[in-house]
Structure formats: C-alpha cells, structure tokens
Coordinates of C-alpha atoms in Angstrom, one line a residue:
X295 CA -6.0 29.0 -17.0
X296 CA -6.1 25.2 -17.7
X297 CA -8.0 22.9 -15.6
X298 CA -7.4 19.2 -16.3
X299 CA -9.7 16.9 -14.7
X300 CA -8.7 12.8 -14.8
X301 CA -11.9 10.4 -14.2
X302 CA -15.1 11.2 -16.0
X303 CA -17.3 10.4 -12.4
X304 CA -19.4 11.8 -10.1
X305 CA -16.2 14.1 -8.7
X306 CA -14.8 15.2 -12.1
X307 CA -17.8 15.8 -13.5
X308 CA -18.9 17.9 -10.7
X309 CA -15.5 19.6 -10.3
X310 CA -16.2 20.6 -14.0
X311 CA -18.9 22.0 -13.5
X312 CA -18.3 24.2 -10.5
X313 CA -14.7 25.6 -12.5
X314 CA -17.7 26.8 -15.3
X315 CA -19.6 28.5 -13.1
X316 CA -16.6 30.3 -11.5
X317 CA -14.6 30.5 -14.7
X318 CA -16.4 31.2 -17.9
X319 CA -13.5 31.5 -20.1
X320 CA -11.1 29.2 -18.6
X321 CA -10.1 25.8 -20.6
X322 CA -10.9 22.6 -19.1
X323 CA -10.4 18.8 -20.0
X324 CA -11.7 15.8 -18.7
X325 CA -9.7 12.5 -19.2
X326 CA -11.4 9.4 -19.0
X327 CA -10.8 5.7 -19.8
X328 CA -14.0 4.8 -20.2
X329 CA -15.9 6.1 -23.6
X330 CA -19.3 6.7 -21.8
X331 CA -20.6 8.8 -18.7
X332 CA -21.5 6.3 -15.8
X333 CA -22.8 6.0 -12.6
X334 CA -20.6 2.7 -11.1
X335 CA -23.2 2.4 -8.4
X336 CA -25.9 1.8 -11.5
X337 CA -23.4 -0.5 -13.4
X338 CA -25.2 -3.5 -11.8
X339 CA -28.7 -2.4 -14.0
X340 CA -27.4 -2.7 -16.8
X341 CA -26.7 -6.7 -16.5
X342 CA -30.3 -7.3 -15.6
X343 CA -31.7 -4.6 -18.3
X344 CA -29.4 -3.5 -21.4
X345 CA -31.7 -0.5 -21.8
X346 CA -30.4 1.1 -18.6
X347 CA -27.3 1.8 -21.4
X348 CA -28.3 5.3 -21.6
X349 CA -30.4 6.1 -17.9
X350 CA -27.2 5.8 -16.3
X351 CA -25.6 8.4 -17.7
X352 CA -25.7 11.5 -15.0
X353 CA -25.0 14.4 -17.8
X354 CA -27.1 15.7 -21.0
X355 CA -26.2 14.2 -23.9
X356 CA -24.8 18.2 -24.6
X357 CA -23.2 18.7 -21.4
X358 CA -19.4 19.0 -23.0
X359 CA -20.5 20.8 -25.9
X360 CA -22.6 23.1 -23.6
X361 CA -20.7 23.8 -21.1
X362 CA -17.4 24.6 -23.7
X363 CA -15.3 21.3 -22.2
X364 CA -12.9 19.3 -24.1
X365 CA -13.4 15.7 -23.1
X366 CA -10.7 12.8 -24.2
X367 CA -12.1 10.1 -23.9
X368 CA -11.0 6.2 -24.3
X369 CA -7.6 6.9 -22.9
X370 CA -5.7 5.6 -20.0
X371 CA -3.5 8.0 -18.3
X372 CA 0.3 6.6 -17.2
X373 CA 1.6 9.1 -15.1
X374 CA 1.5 12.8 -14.2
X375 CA 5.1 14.8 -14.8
X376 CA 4.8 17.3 -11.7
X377 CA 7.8 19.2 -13.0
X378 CA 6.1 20.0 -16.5
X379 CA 3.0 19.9 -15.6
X380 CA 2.0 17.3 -17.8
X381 CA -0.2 14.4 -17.7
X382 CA 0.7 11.5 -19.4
X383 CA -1.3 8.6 -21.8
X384 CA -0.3 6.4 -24.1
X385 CA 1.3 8.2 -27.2
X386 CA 0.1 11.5 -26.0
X387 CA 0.2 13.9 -23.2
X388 CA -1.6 17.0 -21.9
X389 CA -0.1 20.1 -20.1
X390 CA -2.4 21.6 -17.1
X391 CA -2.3 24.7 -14.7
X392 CA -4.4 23.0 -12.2
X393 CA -4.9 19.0 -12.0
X394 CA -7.7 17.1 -10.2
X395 CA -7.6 13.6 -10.1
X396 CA -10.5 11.7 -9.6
X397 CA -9.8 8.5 -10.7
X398 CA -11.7 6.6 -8.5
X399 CA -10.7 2.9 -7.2
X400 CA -9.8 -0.3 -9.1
X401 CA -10.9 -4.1 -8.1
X402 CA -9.0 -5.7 -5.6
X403 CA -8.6 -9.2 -7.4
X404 CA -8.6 -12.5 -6.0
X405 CA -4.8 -13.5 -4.2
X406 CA -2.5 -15.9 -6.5
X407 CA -5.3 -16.2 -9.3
X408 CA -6.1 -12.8 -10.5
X409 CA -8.6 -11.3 -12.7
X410 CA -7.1 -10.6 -15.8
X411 CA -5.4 -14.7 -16.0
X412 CA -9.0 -15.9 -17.5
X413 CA -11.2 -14.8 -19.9
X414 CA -14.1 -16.0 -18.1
X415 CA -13.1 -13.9 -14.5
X416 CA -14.3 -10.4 -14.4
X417 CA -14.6 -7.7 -11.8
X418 CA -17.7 -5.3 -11.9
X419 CA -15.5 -1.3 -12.7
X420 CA -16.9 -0.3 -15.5
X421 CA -19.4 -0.7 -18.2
X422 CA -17.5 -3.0 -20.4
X423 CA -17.3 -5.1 -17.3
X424 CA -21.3 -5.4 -17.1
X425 CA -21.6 -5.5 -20.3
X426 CA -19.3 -8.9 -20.6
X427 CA -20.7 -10.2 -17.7
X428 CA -24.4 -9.7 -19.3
X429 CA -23.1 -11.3 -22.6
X430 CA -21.9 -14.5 -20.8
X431 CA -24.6 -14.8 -18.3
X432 CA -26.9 -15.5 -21.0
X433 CA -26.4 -18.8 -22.0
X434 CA -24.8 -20.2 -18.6
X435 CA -25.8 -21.7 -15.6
X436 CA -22.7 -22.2 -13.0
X437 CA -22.1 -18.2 -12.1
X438 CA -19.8 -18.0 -8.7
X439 CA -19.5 -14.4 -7.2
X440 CA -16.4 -14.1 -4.9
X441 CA -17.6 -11.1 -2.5
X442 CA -20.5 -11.0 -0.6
X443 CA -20.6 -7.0 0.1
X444 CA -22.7 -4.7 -1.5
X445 CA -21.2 -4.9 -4.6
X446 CA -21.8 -8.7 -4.8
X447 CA -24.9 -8.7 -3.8
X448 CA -26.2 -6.0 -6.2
X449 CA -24.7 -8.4 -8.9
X450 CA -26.6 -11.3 -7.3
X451 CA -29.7 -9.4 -7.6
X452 CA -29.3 -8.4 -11.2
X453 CA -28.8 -12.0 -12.2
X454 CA -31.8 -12.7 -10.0
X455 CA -33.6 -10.7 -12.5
X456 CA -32.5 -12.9 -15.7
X457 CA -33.6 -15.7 -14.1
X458 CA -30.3 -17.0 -13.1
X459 CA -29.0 -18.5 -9.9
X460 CA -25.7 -17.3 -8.8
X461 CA -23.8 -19.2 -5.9
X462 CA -22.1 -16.7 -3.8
X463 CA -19.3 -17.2 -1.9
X464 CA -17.5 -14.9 1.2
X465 CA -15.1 -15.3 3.6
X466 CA -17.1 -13.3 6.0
X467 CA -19.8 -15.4 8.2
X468 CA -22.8 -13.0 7.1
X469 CA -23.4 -11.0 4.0
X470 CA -23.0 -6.9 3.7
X471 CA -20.9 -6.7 6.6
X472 CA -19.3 -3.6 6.2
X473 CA -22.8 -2.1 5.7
X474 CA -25.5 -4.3 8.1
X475 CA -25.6 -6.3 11.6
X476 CA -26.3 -10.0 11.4
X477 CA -29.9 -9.4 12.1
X478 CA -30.3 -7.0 9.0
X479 CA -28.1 -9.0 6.7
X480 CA -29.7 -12.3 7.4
X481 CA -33.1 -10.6 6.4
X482 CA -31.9 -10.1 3.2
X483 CA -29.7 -13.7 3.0
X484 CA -33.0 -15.5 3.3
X485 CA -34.6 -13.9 0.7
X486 CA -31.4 -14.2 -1.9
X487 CA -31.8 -17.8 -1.0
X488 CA -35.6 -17.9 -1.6
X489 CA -35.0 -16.5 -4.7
X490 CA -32.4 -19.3 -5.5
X491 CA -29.1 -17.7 -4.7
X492 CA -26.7 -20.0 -3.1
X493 CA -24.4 -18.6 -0.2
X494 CA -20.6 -20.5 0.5
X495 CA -19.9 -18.2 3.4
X496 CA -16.5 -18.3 6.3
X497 CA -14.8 -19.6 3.3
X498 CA -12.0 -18.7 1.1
X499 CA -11.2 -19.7 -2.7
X500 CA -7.9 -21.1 -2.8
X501 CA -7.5 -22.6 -6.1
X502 CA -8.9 -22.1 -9.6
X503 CA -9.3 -25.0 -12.7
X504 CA -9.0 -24.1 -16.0
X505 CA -9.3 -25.4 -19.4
X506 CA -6.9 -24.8 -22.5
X507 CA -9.5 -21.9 -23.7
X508 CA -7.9 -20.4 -20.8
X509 CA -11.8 -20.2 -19.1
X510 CA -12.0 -20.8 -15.4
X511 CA -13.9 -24.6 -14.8
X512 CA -13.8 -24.9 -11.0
X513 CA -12.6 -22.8 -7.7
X514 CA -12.0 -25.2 -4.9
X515 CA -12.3 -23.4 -1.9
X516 CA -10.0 -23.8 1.7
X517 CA -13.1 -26.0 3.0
X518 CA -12.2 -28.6 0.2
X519 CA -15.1 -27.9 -2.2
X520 CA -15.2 -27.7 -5.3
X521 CA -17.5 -25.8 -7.1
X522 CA -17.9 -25.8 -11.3
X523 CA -18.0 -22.4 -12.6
X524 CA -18.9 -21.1 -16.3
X525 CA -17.9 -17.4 -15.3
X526 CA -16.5 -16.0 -12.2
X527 CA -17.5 -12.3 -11.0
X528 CA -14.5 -11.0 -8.4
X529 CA -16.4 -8.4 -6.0
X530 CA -13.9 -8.6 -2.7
X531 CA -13.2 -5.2 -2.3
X532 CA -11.3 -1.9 -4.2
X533 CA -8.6 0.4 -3.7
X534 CA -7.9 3.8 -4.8
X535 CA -6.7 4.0 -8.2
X536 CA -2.9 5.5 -7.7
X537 CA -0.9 3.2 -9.6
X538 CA 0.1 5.4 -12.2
X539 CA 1.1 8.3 -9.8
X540 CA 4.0 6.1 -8.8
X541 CA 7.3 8.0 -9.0
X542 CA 5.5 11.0 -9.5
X543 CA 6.5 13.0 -6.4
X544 CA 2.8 13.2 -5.2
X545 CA 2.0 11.5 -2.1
X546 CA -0.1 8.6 -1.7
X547 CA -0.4 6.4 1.5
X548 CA -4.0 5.2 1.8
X549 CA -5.3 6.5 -1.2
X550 CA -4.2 9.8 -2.8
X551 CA -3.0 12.4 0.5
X552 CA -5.1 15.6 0.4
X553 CA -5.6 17.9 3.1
X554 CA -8.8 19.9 3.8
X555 CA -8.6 21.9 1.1
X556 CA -8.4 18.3 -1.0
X557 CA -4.7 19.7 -1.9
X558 CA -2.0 17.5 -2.3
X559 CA 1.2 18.3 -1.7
X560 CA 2.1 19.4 -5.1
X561 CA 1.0 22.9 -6.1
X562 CA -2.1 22.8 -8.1
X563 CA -2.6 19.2 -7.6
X564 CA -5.9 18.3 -5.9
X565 CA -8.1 14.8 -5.3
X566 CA -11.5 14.2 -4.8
X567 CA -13.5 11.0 -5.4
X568 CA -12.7 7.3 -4.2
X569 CA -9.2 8.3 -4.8
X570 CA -8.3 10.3 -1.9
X571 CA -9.8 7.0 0.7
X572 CA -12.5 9.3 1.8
X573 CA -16.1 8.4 1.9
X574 CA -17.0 7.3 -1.7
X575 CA -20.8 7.7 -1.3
X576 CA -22.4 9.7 -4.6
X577 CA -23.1 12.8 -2.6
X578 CA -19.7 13.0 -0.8
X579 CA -17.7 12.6 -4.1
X580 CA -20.2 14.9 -5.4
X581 CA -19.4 17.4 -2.8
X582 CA -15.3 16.7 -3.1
X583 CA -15.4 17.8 -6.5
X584 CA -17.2 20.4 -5.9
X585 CA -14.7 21.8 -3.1
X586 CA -11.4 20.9 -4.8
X587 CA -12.7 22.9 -8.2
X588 CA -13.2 26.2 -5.9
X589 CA -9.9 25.8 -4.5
X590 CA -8.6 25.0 -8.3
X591 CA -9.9 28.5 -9.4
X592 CA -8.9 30.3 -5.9
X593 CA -11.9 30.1 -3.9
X594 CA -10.7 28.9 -0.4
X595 CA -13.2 26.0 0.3
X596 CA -12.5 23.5 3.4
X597 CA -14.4 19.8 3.0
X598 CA -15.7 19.1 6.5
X599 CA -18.4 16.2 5.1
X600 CA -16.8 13.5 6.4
X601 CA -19.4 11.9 9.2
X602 CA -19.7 8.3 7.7
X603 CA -22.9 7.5 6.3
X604 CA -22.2 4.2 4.9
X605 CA -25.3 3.1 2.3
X606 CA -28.9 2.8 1.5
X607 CA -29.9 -0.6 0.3
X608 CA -32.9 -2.1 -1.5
X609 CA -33.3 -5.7 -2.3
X610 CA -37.0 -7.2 -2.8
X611 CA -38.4 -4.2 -1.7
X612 CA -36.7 -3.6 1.6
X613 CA -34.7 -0.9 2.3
X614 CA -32.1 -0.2 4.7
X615 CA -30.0 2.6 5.8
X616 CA -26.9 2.3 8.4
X617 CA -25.0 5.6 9.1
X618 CA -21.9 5.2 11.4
X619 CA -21.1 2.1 13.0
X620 CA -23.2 -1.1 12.7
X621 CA -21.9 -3.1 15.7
X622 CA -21.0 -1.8 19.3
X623 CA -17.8 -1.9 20.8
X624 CA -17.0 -1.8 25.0
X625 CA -18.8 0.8 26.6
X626 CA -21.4 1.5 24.4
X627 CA -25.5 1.5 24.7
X628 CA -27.4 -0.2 22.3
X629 CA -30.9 0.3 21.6
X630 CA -32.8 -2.0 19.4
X631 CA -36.5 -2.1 18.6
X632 CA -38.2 -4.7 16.2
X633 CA -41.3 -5.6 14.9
X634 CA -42.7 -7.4 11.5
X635 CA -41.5 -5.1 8.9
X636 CA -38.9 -2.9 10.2
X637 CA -36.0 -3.1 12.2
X638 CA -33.8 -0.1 13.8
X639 CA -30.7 0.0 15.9
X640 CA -29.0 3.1 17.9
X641 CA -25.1 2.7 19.0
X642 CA -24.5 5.1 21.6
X643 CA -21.3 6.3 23.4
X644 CA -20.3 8.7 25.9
X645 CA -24.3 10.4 25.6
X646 CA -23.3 10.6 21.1
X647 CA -24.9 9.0 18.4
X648 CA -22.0 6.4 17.1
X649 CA -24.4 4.4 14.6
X650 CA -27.6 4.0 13.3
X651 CA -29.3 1.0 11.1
X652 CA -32.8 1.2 10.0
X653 CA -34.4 -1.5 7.9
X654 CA -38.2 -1.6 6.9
X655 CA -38.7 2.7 7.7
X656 CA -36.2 4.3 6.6
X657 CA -37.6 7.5 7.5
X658 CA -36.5 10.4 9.4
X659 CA -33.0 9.4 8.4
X660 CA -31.6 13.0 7.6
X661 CA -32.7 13.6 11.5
X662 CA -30.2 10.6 12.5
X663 CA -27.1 11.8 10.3
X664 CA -27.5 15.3 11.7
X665 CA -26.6 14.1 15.0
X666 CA -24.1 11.7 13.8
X667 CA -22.2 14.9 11.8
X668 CA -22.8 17.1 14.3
X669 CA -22.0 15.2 17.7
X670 CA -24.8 15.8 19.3
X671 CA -25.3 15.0 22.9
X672 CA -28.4 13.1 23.6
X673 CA -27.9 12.2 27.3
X674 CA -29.4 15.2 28.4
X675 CA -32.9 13.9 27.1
X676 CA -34.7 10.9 29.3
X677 CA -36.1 9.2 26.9
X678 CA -35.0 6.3 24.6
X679 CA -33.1 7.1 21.8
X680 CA -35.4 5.7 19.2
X681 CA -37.9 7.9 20.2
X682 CA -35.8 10.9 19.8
X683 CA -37.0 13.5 17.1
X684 CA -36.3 17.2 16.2
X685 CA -38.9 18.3 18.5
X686 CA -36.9 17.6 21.5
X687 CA -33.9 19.6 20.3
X688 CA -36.4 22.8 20.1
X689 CA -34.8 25.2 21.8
X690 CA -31.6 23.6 23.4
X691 CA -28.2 24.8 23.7
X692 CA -26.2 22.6 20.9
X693 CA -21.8 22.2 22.0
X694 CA -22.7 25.8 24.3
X695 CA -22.7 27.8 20.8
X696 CA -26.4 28.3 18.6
X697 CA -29.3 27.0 20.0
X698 CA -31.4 24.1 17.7
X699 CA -34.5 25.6 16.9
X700 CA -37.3 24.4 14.5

C-alpha cells in the first residue's frame, strides 16, 4: 500500500507516524510546499530570534530517513485526480492508495488590496513569511499590523523584542477577541502599549498608497487617517486551504467535509489538520492525524475531541487560558472572581460548564476542560463554581453511567 500524506504539519506528520507504527513495510510520502519542518504557532520566534531556525522544527533531523518516508519537498500540489488516484504539482504527479490531506489554512488577505499586490505586504504562513518580515523589520520604523487576534499580537510581541514599535490596527473594539473578554484583553492592551505598541482599533483600512517600487507608503483607514507604513503584516484571519481541490469531486463546504472517521466522501480520501474547519489547536491536529492514519491502514478509529478549547496565551509573563466560550449569552450564569494577579471567569448554562477564562493561575485547567468535554452537570453541587475541584466529583454518578472517582 501507498500512503500519500499533503502538508508537512503537526497532522501529516503525526498521521506518518502512526501508518509506521501500523505498517512497517508500507510506502509513504509527504508532500510539502515548504522546504523545512515547522511549527506555524512558533513562526512568530523566529522574527524576534533567527536562531529559533532550527528549535522549531517538531521532528529529528533523521525522522524521514528513520522512519523509511519519502518526503517531496518544495512543491505545491494543484489538484488531486480522484479517478486516477493521483495527486497533482507542477510538472509532476504522484499516484496514492490512500490520501490524507492536511494542508492546513491560508491568510485571508485584506479586501480590494490584497497581499500579494506589494512587495512590502506580507501575511505571517510560513517561514519564508517570517523570515521576510525579520529582514525588513530591521532597518524600518513605520510597521502597521492589520489584525489584532492572536496571530497579530504574537507578531506585535516579537517586534517588541527587536526594539521596534508596531502600530496595530483592528476592526474589533478590544484585542484577542475570539480568544479573551474585554477584561482579559485590556490587561494585556495596556501592557502592548507600555511597551510602545500603538492600537487603531473599531477601524477598518480602506485604502493603500504606494510608490512606483510597487512598496505600500500609507493605508488610510474608514476613520480618515492615514497612517505611513514601511511594511505592512496582514494577520485578519485564515481559511482552510481547499483551493486546489476545486473540480476535484471531493467535498468542501467549510473547510474540507470529513465525517467521524475524518473520511471524505471519496474512498480513501481522508482530512485532518486546519483543513477539515475543526479545532486547529496543536494537540487536536495532532490527534486528527493520528485517527485518520488508523482508518488509512484499516483500523476503525472515530475522532470525538472536539470540545473547544480555544488557546493558552503568554505575553510579559501573563498567561491565560479560555476553553469554550468567553462571553455569555441569555440565560446563562456567570461567575467572576478577581484579585491583583489573576483573573478567572465560569460561563454556566442549564447546570454545564459553557466557558472558562483564567488569567494570572492557569492552574487546574485540565480539571476545567474535563467538564467542558464531558458535560458535566455541576448544579447538583452548592457551592460556587470557582471553588469546584475533583474532590467534589468523588464518588458521584456522572450522565447515570460510571461513577467519577479519584
């Protein structure tokens, strides 16, 4: 058998190294654009510190060669023949028996401007892109980010590090939405600013200056400023990288369609990874290639990790954590306790743990996701949900089936 495996990340190399462990014998390739094996969610290290080159690698420096895979490298695939079972670069092509693509998600860029128009505009995908925007950062002043999320930020934080002020700018009224409350996020604003970041947020670029050298000068956003730029870092958001499955008969509506299995709904076809739209945390895509590579070599393997833990998050030595939902809705119960250094919030609904956000202590958070994954019902306890802990779960009847003991 021949297992192809598109996307050298966390997923494809994982599913690569499950189909060895089942399959000694069987033939496997990995396709990847990129020439190196990277964490994206370390890309931002490498701006502030060109040694991190080689830390964020995830493999041995022997993991092909040892573990008998063939990898192609450097080469963008253009489509997947379902019929011939084939998958398609430029020049080139490459026959499969089973097919997982895990090609991850590609920069959203910014509307009626776009990313590739300007040699100074760059979105943060890939080590080439941190490597340009390191390069340029070095001898410039004016940087704009356009995205204030945690992609952004991290970005903003790196160039923090090289001594650089970076002007941020969002069309969301606080930063890390997706991941924080205001609360949590303007903890973390203050000290961007304090450190010399500049925030433009509620607002929207609308237009972009440039010079003959075909280099961005100025975005003027909706609000009528206008802001000089010497390089332009577009962080508003991804989407699952499908494009070149177009026409290809496999089914794609928000992201890649997989069902539990991670199946698509061509025969030997699976996803895993940022592609598919599920949770694209390290762990879950981890996981995900790890389930659709037993189902590739006929081990029946369902993916139920899908509770949503959203991020951890570290910036001038305060973590944070959020799992679920950050911000309540009608009907729920929410607890919040603060004090100097830490902050923690509980979303509660129907007697079920909806969302959690710690800041400060992060502790005890594996406690808070198993509730989350495992809908746990903590009305039955009389005490404030911030106080619950394992210990009052000893013994009790858990959705009428096991009891919890510890």
């Amino acid at each position: 058998m021949k297992h192809v495996i598109i996307g050298a990340g966390a997923a494809g190399i994982s599913a690569a190294k499950t189909i060895r462990t089942f399959k000694p014998t069987d033939e496997i390739v990995i396709i990847s654009t990129d020439d190196v094996v990277h964490s994206r969610c370390m890309l931002h290290h490498y701006i502030s510190d060109e040694r991190n080159e080689k830390t964020m690698s995830f493999i041995d420096d022997n993991f092909f060669q040892k573990n008998n895979i063939r990898w192609i490298n450097g080469k963008t695939v253009t489509g997947v023949d379902t019929i011939k079972k084939l998958v398609v670069m430029d020049n080139t092509s490459e026959s499969f028996d089973t097919l997982l693509i895990a090609t991850g998600s590609d920069s959203i860029s910014l509307p009626h401007i776009g990313v590739q128009n300007y040699k100074n505009m760059v979105a943060l995908r890939s080590l080439s892109d941190a490597k340009m925007i390191r390069e340029h950062a070095k001898a410039i002043e004016n940087i704009i980010i356009v995205g204030a999320g945690l992609v952004g930020l991290d970005v903003a934080y790196a160039l923090i590090d090289l001594g650089k002020k970076p002007t941020v700018v969002d069309m969301s009224d606080t930063i890390l939405q997706l991941n924080l409350d205001t609360y949590a996020s303007n903890v973390y604003r203050q000290k961007f600013e304090e450190a010399g970041c500049m925030f433009h947020l509620g607002k929207k670029v609308s237009t972009a200056e440039d010079n003959p050298s075909g280099n961005i000068v100025s975005l003027t956003l909706d609000s009528g400023e206008k802001l000089p730029c010497n390089l332009v870092i577009v962080a508003i958001g991804s989407r699952p990288g499908v494009q070149f499955l177009s026409g290809s008969g496999i089914v794609c509506e928000n992201g890649l369609t997989v069902n539990a299995h991670l199946a698509t709904n061509v025969e030997g076809i699976y996803g895993a990874g940022d592609v598919t739209g599920l949770s694209g945390l390290w762990p879950n895509a981890i996981k995900q290639g790890e389930v659709a590579a037993k189902n590739m070599v006929g081990i029946s393997t369902v993916y139920e990790d899908v509770y949503a833990i959203k991020n951890t998050i570290n910036y001038f030595g305060i973590p944070s954590l959020s799992i679920g939902r950050v911000e309540s809705i009608d009907g729920d119960i929410v607890e919040i306790r603060e004090s100097r250094n830490s902050y923690a919030k509980v979303i509660l609904h129907d007697g079920l743990v909806n969302g959690v956000l710690l800041q400060g202590d992060i502790s005890h958070s594996g406690f808070w996701q198993y509730l989350i994954k495992n809908n746990i019902d903590v009305s039955q306890i009389n005490k404030s949900a911030l106080d619950l802990s394992f210990a009052d779960f000893y013994g009790m009847k858990v959705n009428g089936e096991y009891e919890w003991v510890v």
